[in-house]
Coordinates of C-alpha atoms in Angstrom, one line a residue:
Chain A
X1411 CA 111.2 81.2 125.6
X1412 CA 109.3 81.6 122.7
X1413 CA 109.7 78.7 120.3
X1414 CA 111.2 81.2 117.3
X1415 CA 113.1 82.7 119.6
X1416 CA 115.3 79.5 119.8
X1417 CA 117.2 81.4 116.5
X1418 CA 119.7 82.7 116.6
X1419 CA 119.1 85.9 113.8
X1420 CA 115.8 86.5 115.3
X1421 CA 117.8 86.4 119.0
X1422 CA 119.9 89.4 117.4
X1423 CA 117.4 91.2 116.3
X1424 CA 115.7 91.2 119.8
X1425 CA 118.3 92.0 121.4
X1426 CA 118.4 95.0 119.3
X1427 CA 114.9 96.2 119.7
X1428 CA 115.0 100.6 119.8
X1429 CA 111.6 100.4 121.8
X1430 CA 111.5 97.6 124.2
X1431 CA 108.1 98.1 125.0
X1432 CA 107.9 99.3 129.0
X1433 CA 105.4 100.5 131.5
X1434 CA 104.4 103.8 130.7
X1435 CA 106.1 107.3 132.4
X1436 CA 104.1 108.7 135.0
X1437 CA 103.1 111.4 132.3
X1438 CA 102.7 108.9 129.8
X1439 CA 99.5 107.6 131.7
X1440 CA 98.5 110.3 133.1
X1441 CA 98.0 111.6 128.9
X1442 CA 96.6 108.2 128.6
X1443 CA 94.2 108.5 131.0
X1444 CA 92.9 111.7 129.9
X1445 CA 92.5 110.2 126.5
X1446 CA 90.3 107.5 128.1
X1447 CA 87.7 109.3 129.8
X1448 CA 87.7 111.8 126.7
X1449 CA 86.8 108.3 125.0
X1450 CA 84.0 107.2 127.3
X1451 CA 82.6 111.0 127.5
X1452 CA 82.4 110.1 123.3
X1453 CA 78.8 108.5 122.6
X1454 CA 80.1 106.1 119.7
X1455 CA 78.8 106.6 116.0
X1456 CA 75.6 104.2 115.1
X1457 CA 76.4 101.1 113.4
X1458 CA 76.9 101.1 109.5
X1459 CA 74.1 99.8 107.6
X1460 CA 74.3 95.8 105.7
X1461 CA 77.0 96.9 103.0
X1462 CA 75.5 96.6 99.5
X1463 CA 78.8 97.0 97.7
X1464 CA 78.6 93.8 95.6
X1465 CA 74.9 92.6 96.3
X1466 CA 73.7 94.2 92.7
X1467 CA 76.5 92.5 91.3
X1468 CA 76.6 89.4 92.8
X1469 CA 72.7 88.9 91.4
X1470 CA 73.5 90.0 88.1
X1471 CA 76.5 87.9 87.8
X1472 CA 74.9 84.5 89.6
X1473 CA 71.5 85.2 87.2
X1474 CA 73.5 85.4 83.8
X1475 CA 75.5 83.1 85.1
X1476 CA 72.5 80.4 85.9
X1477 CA 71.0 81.7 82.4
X1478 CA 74.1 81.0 80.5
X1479 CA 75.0 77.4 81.9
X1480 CA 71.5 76.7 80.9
X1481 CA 72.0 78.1 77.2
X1482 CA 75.0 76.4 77.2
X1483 CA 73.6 72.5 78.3
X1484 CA 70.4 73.2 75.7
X1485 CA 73.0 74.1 73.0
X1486 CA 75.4 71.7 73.6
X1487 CA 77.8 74.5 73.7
X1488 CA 80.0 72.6 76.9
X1489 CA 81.6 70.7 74.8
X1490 CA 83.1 73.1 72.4
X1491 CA 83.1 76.5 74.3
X1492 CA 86.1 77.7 76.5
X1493 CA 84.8 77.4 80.6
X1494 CA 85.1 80.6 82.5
X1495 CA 86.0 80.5 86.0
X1496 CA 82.3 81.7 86.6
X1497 CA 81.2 79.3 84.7
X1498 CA 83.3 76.2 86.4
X1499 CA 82.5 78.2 89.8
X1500 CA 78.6 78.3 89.5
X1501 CA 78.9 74.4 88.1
X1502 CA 80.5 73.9 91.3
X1503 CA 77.8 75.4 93.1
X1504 CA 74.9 73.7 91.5
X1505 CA 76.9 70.6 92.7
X1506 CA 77.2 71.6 95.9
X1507 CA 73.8 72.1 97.0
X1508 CA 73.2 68.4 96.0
X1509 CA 75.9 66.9 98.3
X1510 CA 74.4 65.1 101.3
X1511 CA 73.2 66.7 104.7
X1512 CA 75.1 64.9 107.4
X1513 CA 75.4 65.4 111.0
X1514 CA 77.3 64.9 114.2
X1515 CA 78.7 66.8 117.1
X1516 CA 82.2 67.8 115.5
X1517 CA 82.6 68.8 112.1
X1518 CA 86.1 67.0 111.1
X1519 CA 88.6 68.4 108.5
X1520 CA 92.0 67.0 107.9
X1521 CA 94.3 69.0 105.8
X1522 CA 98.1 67.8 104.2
X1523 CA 100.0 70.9 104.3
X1524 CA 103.2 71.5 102.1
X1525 CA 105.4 74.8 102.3
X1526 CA 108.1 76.1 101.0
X1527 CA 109.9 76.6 104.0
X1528 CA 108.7 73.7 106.5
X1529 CA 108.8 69.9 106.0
X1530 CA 105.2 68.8 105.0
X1531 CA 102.8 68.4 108.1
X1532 CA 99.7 67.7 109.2
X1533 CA 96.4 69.7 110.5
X1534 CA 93.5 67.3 112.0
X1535 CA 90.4 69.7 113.7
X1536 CA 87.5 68.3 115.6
X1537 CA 84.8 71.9 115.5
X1538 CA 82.3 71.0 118.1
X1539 CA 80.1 74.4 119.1
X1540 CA 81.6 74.7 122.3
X1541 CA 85.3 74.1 121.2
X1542 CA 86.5 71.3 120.4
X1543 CA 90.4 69.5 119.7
X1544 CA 93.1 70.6 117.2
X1545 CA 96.0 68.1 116.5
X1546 CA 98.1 70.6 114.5
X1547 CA 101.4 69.5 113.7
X1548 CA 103.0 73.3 112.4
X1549 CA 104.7 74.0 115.5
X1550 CA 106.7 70.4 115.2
X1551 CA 107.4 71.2 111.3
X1552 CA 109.0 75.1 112.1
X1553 CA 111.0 73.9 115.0
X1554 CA 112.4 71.2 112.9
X1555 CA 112.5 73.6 110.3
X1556 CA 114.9 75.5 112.7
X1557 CA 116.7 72.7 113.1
X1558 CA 117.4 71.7 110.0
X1559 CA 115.7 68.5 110.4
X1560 CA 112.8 66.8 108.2
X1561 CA 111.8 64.5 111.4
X1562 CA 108.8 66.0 113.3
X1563 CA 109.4 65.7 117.1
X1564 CA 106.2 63.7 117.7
X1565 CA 106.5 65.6 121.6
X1566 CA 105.7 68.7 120.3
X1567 CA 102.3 67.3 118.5
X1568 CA 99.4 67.4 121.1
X1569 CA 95.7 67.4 121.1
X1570 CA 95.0 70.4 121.5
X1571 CA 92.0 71.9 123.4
X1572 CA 90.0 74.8 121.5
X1573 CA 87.7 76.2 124.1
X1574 CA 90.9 76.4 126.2
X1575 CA 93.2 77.9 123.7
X1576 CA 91.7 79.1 120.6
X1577 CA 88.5 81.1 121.6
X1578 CA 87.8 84.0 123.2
X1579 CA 87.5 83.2 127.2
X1580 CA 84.8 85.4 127.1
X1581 CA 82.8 84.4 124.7
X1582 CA 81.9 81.0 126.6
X1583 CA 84.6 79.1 124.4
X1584 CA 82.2 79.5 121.3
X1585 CA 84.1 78.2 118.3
X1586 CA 84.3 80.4 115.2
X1587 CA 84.6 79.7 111.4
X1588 CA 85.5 81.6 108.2
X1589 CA 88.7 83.4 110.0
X1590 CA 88.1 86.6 109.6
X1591 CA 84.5 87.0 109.3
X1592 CA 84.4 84.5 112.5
X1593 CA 81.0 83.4 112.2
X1594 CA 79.8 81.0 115.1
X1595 CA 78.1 77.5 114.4
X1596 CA 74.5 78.9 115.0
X1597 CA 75.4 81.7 112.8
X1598 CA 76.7 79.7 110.1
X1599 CA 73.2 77.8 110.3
X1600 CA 71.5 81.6 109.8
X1601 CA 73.6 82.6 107.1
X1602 CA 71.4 82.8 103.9
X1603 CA 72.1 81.0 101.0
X1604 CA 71.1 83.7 98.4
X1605 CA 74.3 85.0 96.5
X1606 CA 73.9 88.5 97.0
X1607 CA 72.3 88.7 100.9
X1608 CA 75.6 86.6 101.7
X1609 CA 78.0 88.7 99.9
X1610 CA 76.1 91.9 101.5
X1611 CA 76.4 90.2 105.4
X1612 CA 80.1 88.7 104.7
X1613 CA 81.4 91.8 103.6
X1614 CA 79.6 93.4 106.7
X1615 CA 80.8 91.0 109.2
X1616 CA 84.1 90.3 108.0
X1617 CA 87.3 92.3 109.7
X1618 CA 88.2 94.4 106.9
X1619 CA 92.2 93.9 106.3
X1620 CA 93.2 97.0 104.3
X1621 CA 93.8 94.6 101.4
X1622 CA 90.2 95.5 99.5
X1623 CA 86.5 94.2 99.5
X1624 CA 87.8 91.5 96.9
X1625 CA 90.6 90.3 98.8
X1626 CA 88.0 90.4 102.4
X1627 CA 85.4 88.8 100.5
X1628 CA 88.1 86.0 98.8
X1629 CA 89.1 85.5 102.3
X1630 CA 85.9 85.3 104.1
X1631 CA 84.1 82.9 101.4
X1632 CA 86.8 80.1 101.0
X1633 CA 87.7 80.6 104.7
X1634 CA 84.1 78.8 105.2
X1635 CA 84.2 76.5 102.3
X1636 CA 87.4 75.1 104.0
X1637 CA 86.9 74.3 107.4
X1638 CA 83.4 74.9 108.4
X1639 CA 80.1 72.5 108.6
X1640 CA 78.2 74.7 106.2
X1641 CA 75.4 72.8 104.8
X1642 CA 75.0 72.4 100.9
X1643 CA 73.0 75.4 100.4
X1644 CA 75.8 77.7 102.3
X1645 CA 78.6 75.9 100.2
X1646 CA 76.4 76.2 96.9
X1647 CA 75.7 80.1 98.1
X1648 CA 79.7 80.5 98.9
X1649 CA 80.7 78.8 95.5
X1650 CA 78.3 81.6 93.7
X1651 CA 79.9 84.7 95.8
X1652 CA 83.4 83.7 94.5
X1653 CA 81.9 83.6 91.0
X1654 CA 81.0 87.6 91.5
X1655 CA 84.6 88.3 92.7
X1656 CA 86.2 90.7 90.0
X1657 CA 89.5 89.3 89.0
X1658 CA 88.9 85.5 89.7
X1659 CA 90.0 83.9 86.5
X1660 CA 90.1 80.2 85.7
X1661 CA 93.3 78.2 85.5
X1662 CA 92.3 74.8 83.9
X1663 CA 92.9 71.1 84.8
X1664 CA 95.4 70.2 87.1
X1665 CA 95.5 67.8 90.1
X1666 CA 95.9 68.2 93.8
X1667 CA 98.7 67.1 96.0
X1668 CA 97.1 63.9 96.7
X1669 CA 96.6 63.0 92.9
X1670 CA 92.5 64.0 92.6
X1671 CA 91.6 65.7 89.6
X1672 CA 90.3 69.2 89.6
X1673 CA 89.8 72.8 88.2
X1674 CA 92.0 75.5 89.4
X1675 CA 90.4 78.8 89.7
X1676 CA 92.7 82.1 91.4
X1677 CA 92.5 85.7 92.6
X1678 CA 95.9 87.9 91.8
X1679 CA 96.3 90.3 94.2
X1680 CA 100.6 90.9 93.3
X1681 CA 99.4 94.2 92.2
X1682 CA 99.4 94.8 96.1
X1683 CA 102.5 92.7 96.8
X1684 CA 99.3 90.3 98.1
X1685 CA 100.7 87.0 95.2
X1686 CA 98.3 84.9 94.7
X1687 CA 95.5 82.8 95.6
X1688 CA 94.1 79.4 93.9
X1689 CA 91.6 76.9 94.6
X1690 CA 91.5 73.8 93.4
X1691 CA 88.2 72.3 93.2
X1692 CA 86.0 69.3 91.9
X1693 CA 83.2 70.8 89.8
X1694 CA 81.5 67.9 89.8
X1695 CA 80.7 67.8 93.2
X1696 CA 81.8 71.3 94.6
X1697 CA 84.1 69.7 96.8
X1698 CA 87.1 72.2 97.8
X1699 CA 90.6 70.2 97.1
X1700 CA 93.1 72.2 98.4
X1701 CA 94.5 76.1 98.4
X1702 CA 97.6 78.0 97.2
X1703 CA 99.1 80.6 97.8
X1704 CA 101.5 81.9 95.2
X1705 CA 104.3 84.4 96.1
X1706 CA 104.4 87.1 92.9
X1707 CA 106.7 85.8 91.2
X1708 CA 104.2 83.0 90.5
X1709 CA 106.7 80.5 93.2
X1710 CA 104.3 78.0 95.0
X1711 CA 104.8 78.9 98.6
X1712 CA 101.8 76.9 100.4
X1713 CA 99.6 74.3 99.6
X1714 CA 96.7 72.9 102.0
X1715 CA 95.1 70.1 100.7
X1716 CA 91.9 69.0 102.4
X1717 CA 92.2 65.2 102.2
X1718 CA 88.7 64.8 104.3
X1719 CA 85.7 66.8 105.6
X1720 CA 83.0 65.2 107.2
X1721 CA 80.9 65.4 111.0
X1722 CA 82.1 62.8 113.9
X1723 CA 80.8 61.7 116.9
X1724 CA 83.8 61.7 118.6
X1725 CA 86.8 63.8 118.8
X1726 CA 90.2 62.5 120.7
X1727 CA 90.9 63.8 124.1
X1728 CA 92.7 67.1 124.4
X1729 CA 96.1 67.0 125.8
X1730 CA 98.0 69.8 127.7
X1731 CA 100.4 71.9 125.8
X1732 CA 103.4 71.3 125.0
X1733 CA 104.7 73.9 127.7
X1734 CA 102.3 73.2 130.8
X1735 CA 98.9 73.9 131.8
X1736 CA 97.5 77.3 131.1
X1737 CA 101.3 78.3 128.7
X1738 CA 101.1 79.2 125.1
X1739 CA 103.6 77.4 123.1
X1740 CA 104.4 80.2 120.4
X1741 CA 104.5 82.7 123.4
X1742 CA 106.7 81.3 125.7
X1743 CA 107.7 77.9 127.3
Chain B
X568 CA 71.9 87.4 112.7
X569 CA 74.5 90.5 113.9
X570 CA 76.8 88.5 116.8
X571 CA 76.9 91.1 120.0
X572 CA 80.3 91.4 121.1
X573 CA 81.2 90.0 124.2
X574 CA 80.5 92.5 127.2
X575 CA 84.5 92.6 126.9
X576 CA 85.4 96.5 129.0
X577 CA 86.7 99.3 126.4
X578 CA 88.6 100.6 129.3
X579 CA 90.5 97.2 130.0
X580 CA 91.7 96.4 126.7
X581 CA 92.7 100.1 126.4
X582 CA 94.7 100.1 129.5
X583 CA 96.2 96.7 128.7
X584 CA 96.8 96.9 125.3
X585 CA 98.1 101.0 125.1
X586 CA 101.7 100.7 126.1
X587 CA 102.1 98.0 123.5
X588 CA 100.6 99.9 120.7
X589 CA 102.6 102.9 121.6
X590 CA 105.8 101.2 121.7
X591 CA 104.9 99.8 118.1
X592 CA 104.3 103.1 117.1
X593 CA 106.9 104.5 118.8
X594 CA 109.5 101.9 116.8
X595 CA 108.3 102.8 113.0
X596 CA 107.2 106.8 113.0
X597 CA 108.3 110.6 114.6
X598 CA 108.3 110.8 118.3
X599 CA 106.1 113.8 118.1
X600 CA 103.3 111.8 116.5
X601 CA 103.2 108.6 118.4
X602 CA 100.9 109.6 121.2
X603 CA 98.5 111.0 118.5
X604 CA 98.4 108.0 116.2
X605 CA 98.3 106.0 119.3
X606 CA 95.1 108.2 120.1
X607 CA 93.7 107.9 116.9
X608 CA 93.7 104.0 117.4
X609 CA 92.1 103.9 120.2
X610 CA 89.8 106.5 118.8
X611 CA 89.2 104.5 115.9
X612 CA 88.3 101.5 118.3
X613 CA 85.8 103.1 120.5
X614 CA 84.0 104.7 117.3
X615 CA 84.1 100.4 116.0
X616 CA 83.9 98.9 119.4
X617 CA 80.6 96.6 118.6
X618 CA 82.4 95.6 115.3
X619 CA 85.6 94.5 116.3
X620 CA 86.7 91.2 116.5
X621 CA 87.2 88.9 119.1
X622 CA 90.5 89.3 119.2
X623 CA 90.8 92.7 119.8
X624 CA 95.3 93.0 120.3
X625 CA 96.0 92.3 117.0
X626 CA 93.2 94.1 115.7
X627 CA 94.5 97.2 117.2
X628 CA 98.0 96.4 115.9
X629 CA 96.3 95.7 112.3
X630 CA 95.2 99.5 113.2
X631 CA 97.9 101.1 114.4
X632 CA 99.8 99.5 111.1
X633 CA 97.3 100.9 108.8
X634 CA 98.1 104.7 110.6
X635 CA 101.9 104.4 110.5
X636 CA 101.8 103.4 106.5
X637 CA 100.1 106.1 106.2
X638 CA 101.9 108.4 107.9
X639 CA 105.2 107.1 106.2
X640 CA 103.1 107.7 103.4
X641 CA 102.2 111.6 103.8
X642 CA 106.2 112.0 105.0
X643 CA 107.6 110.4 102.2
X644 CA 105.3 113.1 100.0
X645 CA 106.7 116.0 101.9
X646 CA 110.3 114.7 101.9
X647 CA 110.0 114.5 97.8
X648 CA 108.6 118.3 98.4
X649 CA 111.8 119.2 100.2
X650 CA 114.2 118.0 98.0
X651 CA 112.9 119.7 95.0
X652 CA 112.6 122.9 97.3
X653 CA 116.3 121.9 97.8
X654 CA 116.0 121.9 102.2
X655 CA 118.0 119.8 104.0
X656 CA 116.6 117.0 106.6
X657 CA 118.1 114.3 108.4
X658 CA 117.6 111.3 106.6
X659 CA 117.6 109.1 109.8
X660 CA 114.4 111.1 111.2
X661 CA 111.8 108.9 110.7
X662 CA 111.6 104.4 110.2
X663 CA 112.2 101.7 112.3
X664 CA 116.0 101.8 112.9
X665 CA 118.5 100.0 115.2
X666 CA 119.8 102.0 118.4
X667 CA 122.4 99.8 119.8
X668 CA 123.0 96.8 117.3
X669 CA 126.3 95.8 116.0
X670 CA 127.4 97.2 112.3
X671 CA 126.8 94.1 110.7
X672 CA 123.4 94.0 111.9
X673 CA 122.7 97.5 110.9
X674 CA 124.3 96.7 107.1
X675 CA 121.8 93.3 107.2
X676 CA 118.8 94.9 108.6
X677 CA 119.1 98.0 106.1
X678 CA 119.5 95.4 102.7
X679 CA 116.6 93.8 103.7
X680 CA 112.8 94.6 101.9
X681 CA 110.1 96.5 103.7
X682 CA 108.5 92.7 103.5
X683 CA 111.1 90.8 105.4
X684 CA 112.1 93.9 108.0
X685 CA 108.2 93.9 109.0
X686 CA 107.6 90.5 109.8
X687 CA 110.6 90.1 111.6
X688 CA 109.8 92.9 113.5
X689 CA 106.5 92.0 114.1
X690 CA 108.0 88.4 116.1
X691 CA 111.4 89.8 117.3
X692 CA 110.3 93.7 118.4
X693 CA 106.4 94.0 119.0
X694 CA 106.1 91.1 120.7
X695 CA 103.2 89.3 118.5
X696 CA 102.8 85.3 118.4
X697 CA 102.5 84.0 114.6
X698 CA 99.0 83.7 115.1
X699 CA 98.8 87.3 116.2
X700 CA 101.2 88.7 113.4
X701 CA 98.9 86.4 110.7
X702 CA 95.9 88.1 112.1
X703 CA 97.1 91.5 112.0
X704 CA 98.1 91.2 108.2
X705 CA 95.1 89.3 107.2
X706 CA 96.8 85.7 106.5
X707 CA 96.6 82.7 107.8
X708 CA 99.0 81.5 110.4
X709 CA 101.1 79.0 107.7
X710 CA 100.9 81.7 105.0
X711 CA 102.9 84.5 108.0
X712 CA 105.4 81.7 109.0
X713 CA 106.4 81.1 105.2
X714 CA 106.7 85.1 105.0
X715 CA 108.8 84.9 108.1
X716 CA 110.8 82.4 107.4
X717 CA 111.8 83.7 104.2
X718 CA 113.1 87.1 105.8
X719 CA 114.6 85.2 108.5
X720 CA 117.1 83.5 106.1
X721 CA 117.6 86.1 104.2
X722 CA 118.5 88.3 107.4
X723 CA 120.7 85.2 108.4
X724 CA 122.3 85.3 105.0
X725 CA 123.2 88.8 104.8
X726 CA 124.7 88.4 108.4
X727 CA 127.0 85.4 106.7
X728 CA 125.6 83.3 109.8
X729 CA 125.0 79.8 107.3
X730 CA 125.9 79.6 103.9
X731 CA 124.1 76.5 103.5
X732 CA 120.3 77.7 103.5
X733 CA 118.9 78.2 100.2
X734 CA 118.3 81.7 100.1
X735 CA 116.0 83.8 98.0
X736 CA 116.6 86.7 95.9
X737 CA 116.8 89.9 97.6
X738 CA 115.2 93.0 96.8
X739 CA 117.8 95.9 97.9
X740 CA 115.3 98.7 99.6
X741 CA 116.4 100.5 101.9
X742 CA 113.1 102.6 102.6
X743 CA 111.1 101.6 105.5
X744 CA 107.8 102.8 104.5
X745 CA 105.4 100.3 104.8
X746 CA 104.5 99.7 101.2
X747 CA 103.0 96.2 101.0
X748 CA 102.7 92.6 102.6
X749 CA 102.5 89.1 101.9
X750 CA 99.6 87.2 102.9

């Protein structure tokens, strides 16, 4: 059964279902058929050019930008002038590309999640190129959640295997970053560093959600700065995309879940009934702190804080899942 | 730089993945239109096959979504055009309803947001896994089980099943056009 399932509303509700979704009538794929071959007879359109939608932008914004941080040290003006988010953002960025190049076979990120609907939990990834472990404690904090309990059951935490589970079987278990612009490792090593050609190719690559080119971009940008070995250059190139976002606005000082100071930049997007998004982030260093996600009302509804990020040799040996070899635990068990 | 797609077989994802996406259709819009705007996903994912993602099944939901809101969309324009021209329609004809479900259910179901009724729907009727429903809006997988769990105890509220859960305000809507989504 599939773990929500185990609810009693959502049980209803199944139950209820006007369309149970069934094998088609013998006219129904005999149509769909026909569509099919129509399909195949269909030689498909040529690919879209590299999207240059915020690429002017993105230079003109990065350059004053540069030009105006500059202006501002010679002057002195930091100290007395109100920061803009661009301004904190591209500080962030010049930081960035100064942290230090480090390697290993995984790329480790361990994230302290707090929602408002779940007992806090944790989310430990080991990112080798070829897969690698996740020891994601979400599906022990909704079932207790279900449950009315505030205990994780430490049965349903397991090692996870990524090349088993979380990549595509035909893609040779290839791990991906950035969510939806799903970039793999070698490709995150191409990606260029330049403001605008990474704004052009993320806004190309990334699978557009309906919600806009800011909210894609938003997406795509902090998807990588999150959970992804992108060298300095990449992070300080990622910083300086987020800077040419329209509608990223700074929020000041504050401090994240785990008490480090930082600056709180966000993205409103309640105008689509989207809330809102924030970053927290040391400008000092360019170091991403953790991400909200604000319902729009302004209610905190999820906080990840990224507590560490760094490569490792070694990763912990993948366990089977909760529900057997080859089962998926959300889909049934 | 461009990553080739896998050498993933239009014709097996279509033939796997089209009785699904016609029964989601089939739940949320006209029965005379769901084996066109099941046609014009498919469609749409030929003309896009070398761009989609890995993942194709909730890509083609994510699809099939964007067609049904707007085809709630253009019906809800032409029902405001028929009640100025002052015709009659049946006000059941079109949205995700229940067919068999007990009255209370119906009463819940109908006081619930656009918001709630479509994630739960997205778990209890299609069929989708969290990670398939987050993919499909555009979220992460945390963000979709806060949205879900929300509109689960609000449905559980209205039903009078606990009266213990802290439950959120509720937005009294009882359109079913798909106007807008959490992340």
């Amino acid at each position: 059964m599939n773990n929500l399932m185990r609810d009693r509303t959502l049980r209803r509700v199944t139950e209820a279902n006007p369309v149970p979704t069934s094998t088609l009538t013998a006219d129904e794929s005999a149509r769909a058929e026909l569509l099919l071959q129509d399909l195949s007879a269909t030689s498909r359109p040529a690919r879209s050019g590299t999207s240059k939608r915020w690429g002017t932008k993105a230079r003109a914004l990065v350059g004053g930008g540069v030009a105006l941080l500059a202006a501002a040290v010679g002057g002195g003006l930091l100290v007395t002038a109100p920061a803009s988010a661009e301004q904190i953002l591209l500080e962030a960025a010049s930081n960035a590309a100064l942290q230090p190049v480090e390697e290993g076979r995984y790329w480790y990120v361990r994230t302290e999640v707090d929602t408002s609907v779940t007992v806090p939990y944790q989310r430990e990834i080991w990112l080798a190129r070829d897969g690698g472990v996740l020891r994601d404690e979400f599906l022990a904090a909704e079932a207790a959640e279900l449950d009315g309990s505030e205990v994780l059951d430490p049965a349903l935490i397991r090692n996870q295997d990524l090349g088993q589970n979380y990549t595509d079987p035909e893609a040779d278990g290839t791990t991906t970053f950035g969510d939806n612009v799903s970039v793999t490792w070698d490709e995150l090593e191409e990606l260029p560093s330049d403001p605008e050609a990474l704004s052009a190719l993320l806004t190309e690559r990334v699978t557009e959600t309906s919600h806009g080119d800011a909210y894609d971009l938003w997406d795509a940008s902090t998807g990588l700065l999150r959970e992804s070995p992108a060298r300095p250059e990449l992070r300080r190139g990622l910083w300086e995309v987020i800077a040419t976002i329209p509608g990223v606005t700074l929020d000041g000082p504050t401090t994240d879940a785990t008490g480090r100071d930082g600056t709180a930049v966000s993205i409103d997007f309640s105008s689509q009934n989207l809330g809102r998004y924030a970053l927290v982030l040391d400008p000092s260093d360019g170091r991403l702190l953790e991400t909200r996600y604000l319902d729009n009302d302004g209610a905190l509804l999820h906080t990840g804080t990224v507590v560490e990020q760094s490569p490792r040799d070694f990763a912990p040996k993948a366990q089977s899942p909760v529900c057997g070899p080859g089962s998926e635990p959300e889909r049934s068990c | 730089m461009v990553r080739p797609r896998p050498d993933v077989v239009f014709s097996e994802v279509f033939r796997a993945a089209y009785p699904d996406i016609l029964a989601f259709i089939r739940r949320r819009v006209d029965p005379a239109l769901v084996e066109d705007l099941a046609a014009d996903v498919f469609t749409i994912a030929w003309d896009r096959w070398e761009d989609v993602p890995r993942e194709v099944r909730p890509w083609l939901f994510g699809v099939a979504r964007n067609l049904v809101a707007n085809d709630h969309r253009t019906q809800e324009r032409r029902r405001r055009l028929e009640l100025r021209l002052g015709s009659e329609r049946d006000p059941d004809a079109d949205g995700t309803s229940f067919n068999a479900a007990a009255l209370d259910l119906r009463l819940a179901w109908a006081r619930l947001n656009d918001t709630d009724r479509e994630a739960i729907a997205f778990v209890a009727w299609d069929g989708l896994t969290g990670r398939e429903a987050a993919a499909v809006l555009g979220c992460t997988r945390a963000a979709f089980s806060v949205r879900l769990t929300r509109a689960r105890r609000r449905l559980k509220h209205l039903l009078g099943d606990s009266v213990d859960d802290p439950v959120p305000a509720i937005t009294p809507n009882l359109t079913v056009a798909f106007k807008g989504e959490l992340p």
